[in-house]
Coordinates of C-alpha atoms in Angstrom, one line a residue:
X243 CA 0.0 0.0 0.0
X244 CA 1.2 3.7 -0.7
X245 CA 1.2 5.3 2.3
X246 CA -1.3 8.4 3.0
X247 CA 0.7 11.8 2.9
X248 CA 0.4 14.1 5.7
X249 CA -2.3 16.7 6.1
X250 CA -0.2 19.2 5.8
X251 CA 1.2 17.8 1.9
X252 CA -2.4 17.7 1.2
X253 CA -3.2 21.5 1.8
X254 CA 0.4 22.6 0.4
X255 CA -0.7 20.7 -2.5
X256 CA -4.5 22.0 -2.2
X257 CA -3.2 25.4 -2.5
X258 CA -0.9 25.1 -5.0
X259 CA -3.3 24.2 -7.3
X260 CA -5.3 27.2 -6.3
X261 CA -2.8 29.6 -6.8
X262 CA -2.0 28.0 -10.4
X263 CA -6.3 28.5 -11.1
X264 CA -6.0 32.5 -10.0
X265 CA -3.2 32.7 -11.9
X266 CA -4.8 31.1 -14.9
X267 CA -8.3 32.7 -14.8
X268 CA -6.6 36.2 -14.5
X269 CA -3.6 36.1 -17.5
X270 CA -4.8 36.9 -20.8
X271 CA -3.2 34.3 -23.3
X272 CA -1.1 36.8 -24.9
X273 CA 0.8 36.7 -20.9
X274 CA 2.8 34.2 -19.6
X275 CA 3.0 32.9 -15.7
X276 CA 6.4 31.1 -16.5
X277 CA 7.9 34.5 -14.2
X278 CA 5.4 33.2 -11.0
X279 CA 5.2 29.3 -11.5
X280 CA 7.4 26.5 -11.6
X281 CA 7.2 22.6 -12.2
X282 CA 9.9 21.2 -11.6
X283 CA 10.8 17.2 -11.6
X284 CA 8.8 15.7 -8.5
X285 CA 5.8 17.4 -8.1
X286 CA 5.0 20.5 -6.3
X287 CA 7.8 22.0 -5.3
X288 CA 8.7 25.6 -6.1
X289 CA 6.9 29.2 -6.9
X290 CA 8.9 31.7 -6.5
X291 CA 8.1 34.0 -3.5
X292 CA 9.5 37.4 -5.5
X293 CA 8.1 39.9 -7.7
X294 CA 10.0 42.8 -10.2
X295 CA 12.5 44.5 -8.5
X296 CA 10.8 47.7 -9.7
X297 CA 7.9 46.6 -7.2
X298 CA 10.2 46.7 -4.0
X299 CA 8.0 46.6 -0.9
X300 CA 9.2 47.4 2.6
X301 CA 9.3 44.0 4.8
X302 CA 7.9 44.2 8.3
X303 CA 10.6 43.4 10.5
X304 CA 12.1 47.3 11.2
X305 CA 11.7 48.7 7.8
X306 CA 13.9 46.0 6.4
X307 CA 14.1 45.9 2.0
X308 CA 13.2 42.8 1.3
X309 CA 13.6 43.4 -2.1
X310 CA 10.0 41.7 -3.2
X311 CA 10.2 38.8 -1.5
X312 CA 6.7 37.4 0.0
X313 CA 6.4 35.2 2.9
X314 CA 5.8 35.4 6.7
X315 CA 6.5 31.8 7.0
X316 CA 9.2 31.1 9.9
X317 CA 11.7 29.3 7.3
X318 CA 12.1 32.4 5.9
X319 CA 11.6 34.6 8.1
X320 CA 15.0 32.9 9.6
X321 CA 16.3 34.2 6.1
X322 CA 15.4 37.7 6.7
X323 CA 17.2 37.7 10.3
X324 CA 20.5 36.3 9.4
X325 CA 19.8 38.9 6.2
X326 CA 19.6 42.1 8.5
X327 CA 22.3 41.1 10.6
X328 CA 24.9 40.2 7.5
X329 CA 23.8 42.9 4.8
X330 CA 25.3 46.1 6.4
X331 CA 28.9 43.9 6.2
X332 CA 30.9 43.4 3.3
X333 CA 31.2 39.6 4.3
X334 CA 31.0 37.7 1.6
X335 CA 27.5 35.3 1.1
X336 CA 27.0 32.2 -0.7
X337 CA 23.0 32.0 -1.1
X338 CA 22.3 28.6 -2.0
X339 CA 18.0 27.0 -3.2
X340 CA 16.3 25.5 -6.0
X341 CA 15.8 27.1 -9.1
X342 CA 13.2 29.9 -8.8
X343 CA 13.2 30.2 -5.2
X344 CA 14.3 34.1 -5.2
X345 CA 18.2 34.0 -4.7
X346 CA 19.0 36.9 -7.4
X347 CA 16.3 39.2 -5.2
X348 CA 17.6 38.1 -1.9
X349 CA 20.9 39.2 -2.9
X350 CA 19.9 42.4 -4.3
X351 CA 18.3 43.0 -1.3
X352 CA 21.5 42.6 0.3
X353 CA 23.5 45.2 -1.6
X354 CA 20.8 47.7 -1.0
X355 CA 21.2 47.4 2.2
X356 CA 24.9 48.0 2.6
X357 CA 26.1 51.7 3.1
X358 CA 27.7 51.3 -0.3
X359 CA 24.2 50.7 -1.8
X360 CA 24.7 53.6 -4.3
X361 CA 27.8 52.0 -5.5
X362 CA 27.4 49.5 -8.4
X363 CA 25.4 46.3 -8.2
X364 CA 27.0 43.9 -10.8
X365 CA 25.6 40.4 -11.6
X366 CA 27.1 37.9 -13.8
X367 CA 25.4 34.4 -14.9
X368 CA 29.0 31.7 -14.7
X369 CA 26.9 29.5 -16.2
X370 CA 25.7 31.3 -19.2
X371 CA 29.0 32.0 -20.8
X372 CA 31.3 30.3 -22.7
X373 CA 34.7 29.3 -20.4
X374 CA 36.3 30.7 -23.0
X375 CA 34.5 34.4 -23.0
X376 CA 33.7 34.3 -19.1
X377 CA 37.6 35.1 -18.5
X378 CA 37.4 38.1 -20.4
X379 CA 34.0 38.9 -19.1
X380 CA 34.7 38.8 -15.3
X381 CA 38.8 40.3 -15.5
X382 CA 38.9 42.2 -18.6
X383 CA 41.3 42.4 -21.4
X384 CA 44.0 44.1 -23.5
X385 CA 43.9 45.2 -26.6
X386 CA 45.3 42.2 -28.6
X387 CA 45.0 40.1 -25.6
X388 CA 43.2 37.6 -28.6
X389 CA 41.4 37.6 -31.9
X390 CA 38.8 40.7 -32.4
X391 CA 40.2 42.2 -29.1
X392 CA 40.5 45.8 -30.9
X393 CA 40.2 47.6 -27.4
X394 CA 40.8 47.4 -24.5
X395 CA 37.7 46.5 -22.3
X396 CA 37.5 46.7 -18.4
X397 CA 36.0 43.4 -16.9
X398 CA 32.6 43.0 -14.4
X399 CA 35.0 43.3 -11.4
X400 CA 36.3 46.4 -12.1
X401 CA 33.1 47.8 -13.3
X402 CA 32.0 47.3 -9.8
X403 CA 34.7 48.6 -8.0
X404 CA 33.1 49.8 -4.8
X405 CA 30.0 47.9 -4.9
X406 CA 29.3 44.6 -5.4
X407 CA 29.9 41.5 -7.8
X408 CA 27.1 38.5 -7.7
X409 CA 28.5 35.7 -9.1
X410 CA 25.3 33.7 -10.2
X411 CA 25.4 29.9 -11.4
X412 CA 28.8 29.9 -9.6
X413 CA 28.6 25.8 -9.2
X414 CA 28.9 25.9 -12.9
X415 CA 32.4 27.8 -13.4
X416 CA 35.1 25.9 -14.6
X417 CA 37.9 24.9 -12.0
X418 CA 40.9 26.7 -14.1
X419 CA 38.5 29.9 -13.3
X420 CA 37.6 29.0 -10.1
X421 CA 41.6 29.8 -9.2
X422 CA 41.4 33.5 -10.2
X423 CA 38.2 34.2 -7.8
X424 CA 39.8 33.0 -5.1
X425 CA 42.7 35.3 -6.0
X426 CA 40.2 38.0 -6.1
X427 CA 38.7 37.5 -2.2
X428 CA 42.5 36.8 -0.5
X429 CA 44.1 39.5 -2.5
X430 CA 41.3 41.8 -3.6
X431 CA 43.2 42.0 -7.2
X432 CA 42.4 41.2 -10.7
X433 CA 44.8 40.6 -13.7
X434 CA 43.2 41.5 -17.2
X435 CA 43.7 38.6 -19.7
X436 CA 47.0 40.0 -21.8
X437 CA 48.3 42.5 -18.8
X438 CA 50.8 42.7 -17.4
X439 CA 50.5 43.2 -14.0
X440 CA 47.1 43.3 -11.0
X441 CA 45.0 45.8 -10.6
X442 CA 43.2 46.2 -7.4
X443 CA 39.5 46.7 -6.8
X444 CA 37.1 46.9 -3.6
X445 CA 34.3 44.4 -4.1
X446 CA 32.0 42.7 -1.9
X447 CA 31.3 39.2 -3.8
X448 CA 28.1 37.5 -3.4
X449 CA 27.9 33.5 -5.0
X450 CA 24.7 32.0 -6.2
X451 CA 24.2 28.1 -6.4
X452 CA 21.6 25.3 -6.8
X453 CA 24.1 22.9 -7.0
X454 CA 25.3 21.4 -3.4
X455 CA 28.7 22.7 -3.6
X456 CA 30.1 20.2 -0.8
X457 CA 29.3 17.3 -3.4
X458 CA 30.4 19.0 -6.1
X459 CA 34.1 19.1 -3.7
X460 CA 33.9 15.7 -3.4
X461 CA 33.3 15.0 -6.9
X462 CA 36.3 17.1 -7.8
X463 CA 34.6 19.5 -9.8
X464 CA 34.9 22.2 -7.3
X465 CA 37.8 23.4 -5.7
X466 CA 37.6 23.4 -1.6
X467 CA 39.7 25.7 -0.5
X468 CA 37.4 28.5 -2.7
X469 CA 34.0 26.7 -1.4
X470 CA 35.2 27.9 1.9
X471 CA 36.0 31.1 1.1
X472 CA 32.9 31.6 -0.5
X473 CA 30.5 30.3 2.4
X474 CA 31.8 32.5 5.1
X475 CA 28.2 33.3 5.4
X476 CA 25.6 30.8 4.5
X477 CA 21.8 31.9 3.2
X478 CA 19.8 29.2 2.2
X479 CA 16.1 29.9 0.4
X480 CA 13.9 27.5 1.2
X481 CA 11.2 26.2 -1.6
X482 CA 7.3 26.8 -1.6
X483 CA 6.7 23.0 -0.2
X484 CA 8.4 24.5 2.8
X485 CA 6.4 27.2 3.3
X486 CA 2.5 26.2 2.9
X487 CA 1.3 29.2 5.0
X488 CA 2.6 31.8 2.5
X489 CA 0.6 30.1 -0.5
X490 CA -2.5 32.1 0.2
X491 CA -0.4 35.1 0.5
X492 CA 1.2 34.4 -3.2
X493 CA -2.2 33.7 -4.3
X494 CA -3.3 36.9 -2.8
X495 CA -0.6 39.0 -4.5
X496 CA -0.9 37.6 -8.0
X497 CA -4.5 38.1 -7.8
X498 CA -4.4 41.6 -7.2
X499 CA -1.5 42.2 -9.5
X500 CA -2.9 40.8 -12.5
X501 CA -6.7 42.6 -11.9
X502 CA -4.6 45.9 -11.3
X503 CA -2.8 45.1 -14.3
X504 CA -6.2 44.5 -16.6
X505 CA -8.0 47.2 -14.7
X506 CA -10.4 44.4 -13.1
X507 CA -12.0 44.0 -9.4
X508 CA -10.2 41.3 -7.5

């Protein structure tokens, strides 16, 4: 026999489905909910809590910026205390969750909050780019460092001097990279590809992950020594099937978003 799931499965389940329907019986079919809802392998397991950045709200606890995210559930409200403690730092975060569970927002909501927040906020997706370009990308390069380098081009770290570099997707970087950023956080100094000497710069990093990065140590395909670097402060988001109480609240939000948006009565 298949065991009977727990109650509270049941509801988180119930209410999934009944955000998905107010979701659905709102969006015209030239929109797309693909920015609110996700399926992934396994069932119900994660809508992403956030909204635009352009749509910040102010969170309860003290006036703190929680950047869009929704949710009064105590998993993440556990987020949002070790988030107003570590955000005025420049210690550097490794925010790890499923896909679509909010990490870019969360760590926007961290560089707002610094005293630097006017300095520049500079994210780049590792996994996204070619190993080959991503060098370039994150250090920079000389003119006729390589082929069609007619310039010379300053990289995302130095672009961000002052402020801060989020390193999304950084489980997928490839190790001969992974070197260089550890450079970066002991000696807070690049090298553009085809220079000739380092250049310093004053960034607070911020690493993104869905991958468990302590496997991918063990594996070999990440190096340890810059895992622990990286994780000098932990932040982990926790999916929707963790947090069945702030369902409704979703449900509530998209409902009164979308009617706002076609100029319709909730």
């Amino acid at each position: 026999m298949v065991p009977e799931r727990p109650d509270a499965a049941r509801n988180g389940e119930q209410h999934f489905k009944l955000l998905g329907l107010l979701t659905k019986s709102i969006t015209p079919k030239s929109e797309t909910t693909t920015d609110f809802l996700a399926f992934p392998p396994g069932g119900v397991a994660a809508v992403s809590g956030v909204y635009h950045q352009s749509e910040v709200r102010q969170g309860c606890g003290g006036g703190m910026n929680r950047a869009g995210i929704i949710g009064e559930s105590s998993t993440l409200a556990e987020v949002f205390r070790v988030l107003a403690k570590v955000a005025p730092t420049d210690s550097t975060v490794l925010v790890t969750g499923e896909s679509g569970t909010g990490k870019e927002l969360l760590v926007r909501a961290l560089h707002a909050m610094r005293a630097r927040s006017d300095k520049p906020f500079v994210p780049i997706n590792c996994g996204a780019i070619p190993r080959e370009l991503l060098e370039s990308e994150l250090f920079g390069h000389e003119k006729g460092a390589f082929t069609h380098a007619i310039r010379t081009k300053p990289g995302r770290f130095e672009l961000a001097d002052g402020g801060t570099v989020f390193l999304d997707e950084i489980g997928e970087m490839d190790i001969s990279l992974q070197v260089k950023i550890l450079r970066v956080l002991q000696e807070k100094e690049i090298e553009r590809v085809g220079g000739s000497g380092p250049r310093k710069v004053d960034v607070r990093i911020i690493a993104a992950t869905n991958r468990d990065l302590e496997r991918e140590v063990a594996l070999g395909r990440f190096r340890e020594d810059l895992y622990y670097r990286l994780n000098v402060i932990p932040l982990q988001l926790p999916p929707l099937r963790e947090r069945g109480k702030d369902i409704l609240l979703l449900a509530r939000h998209f409902l009164q978003r979308f009617c706002e948006r076609r100029n319709r009565p909730p």
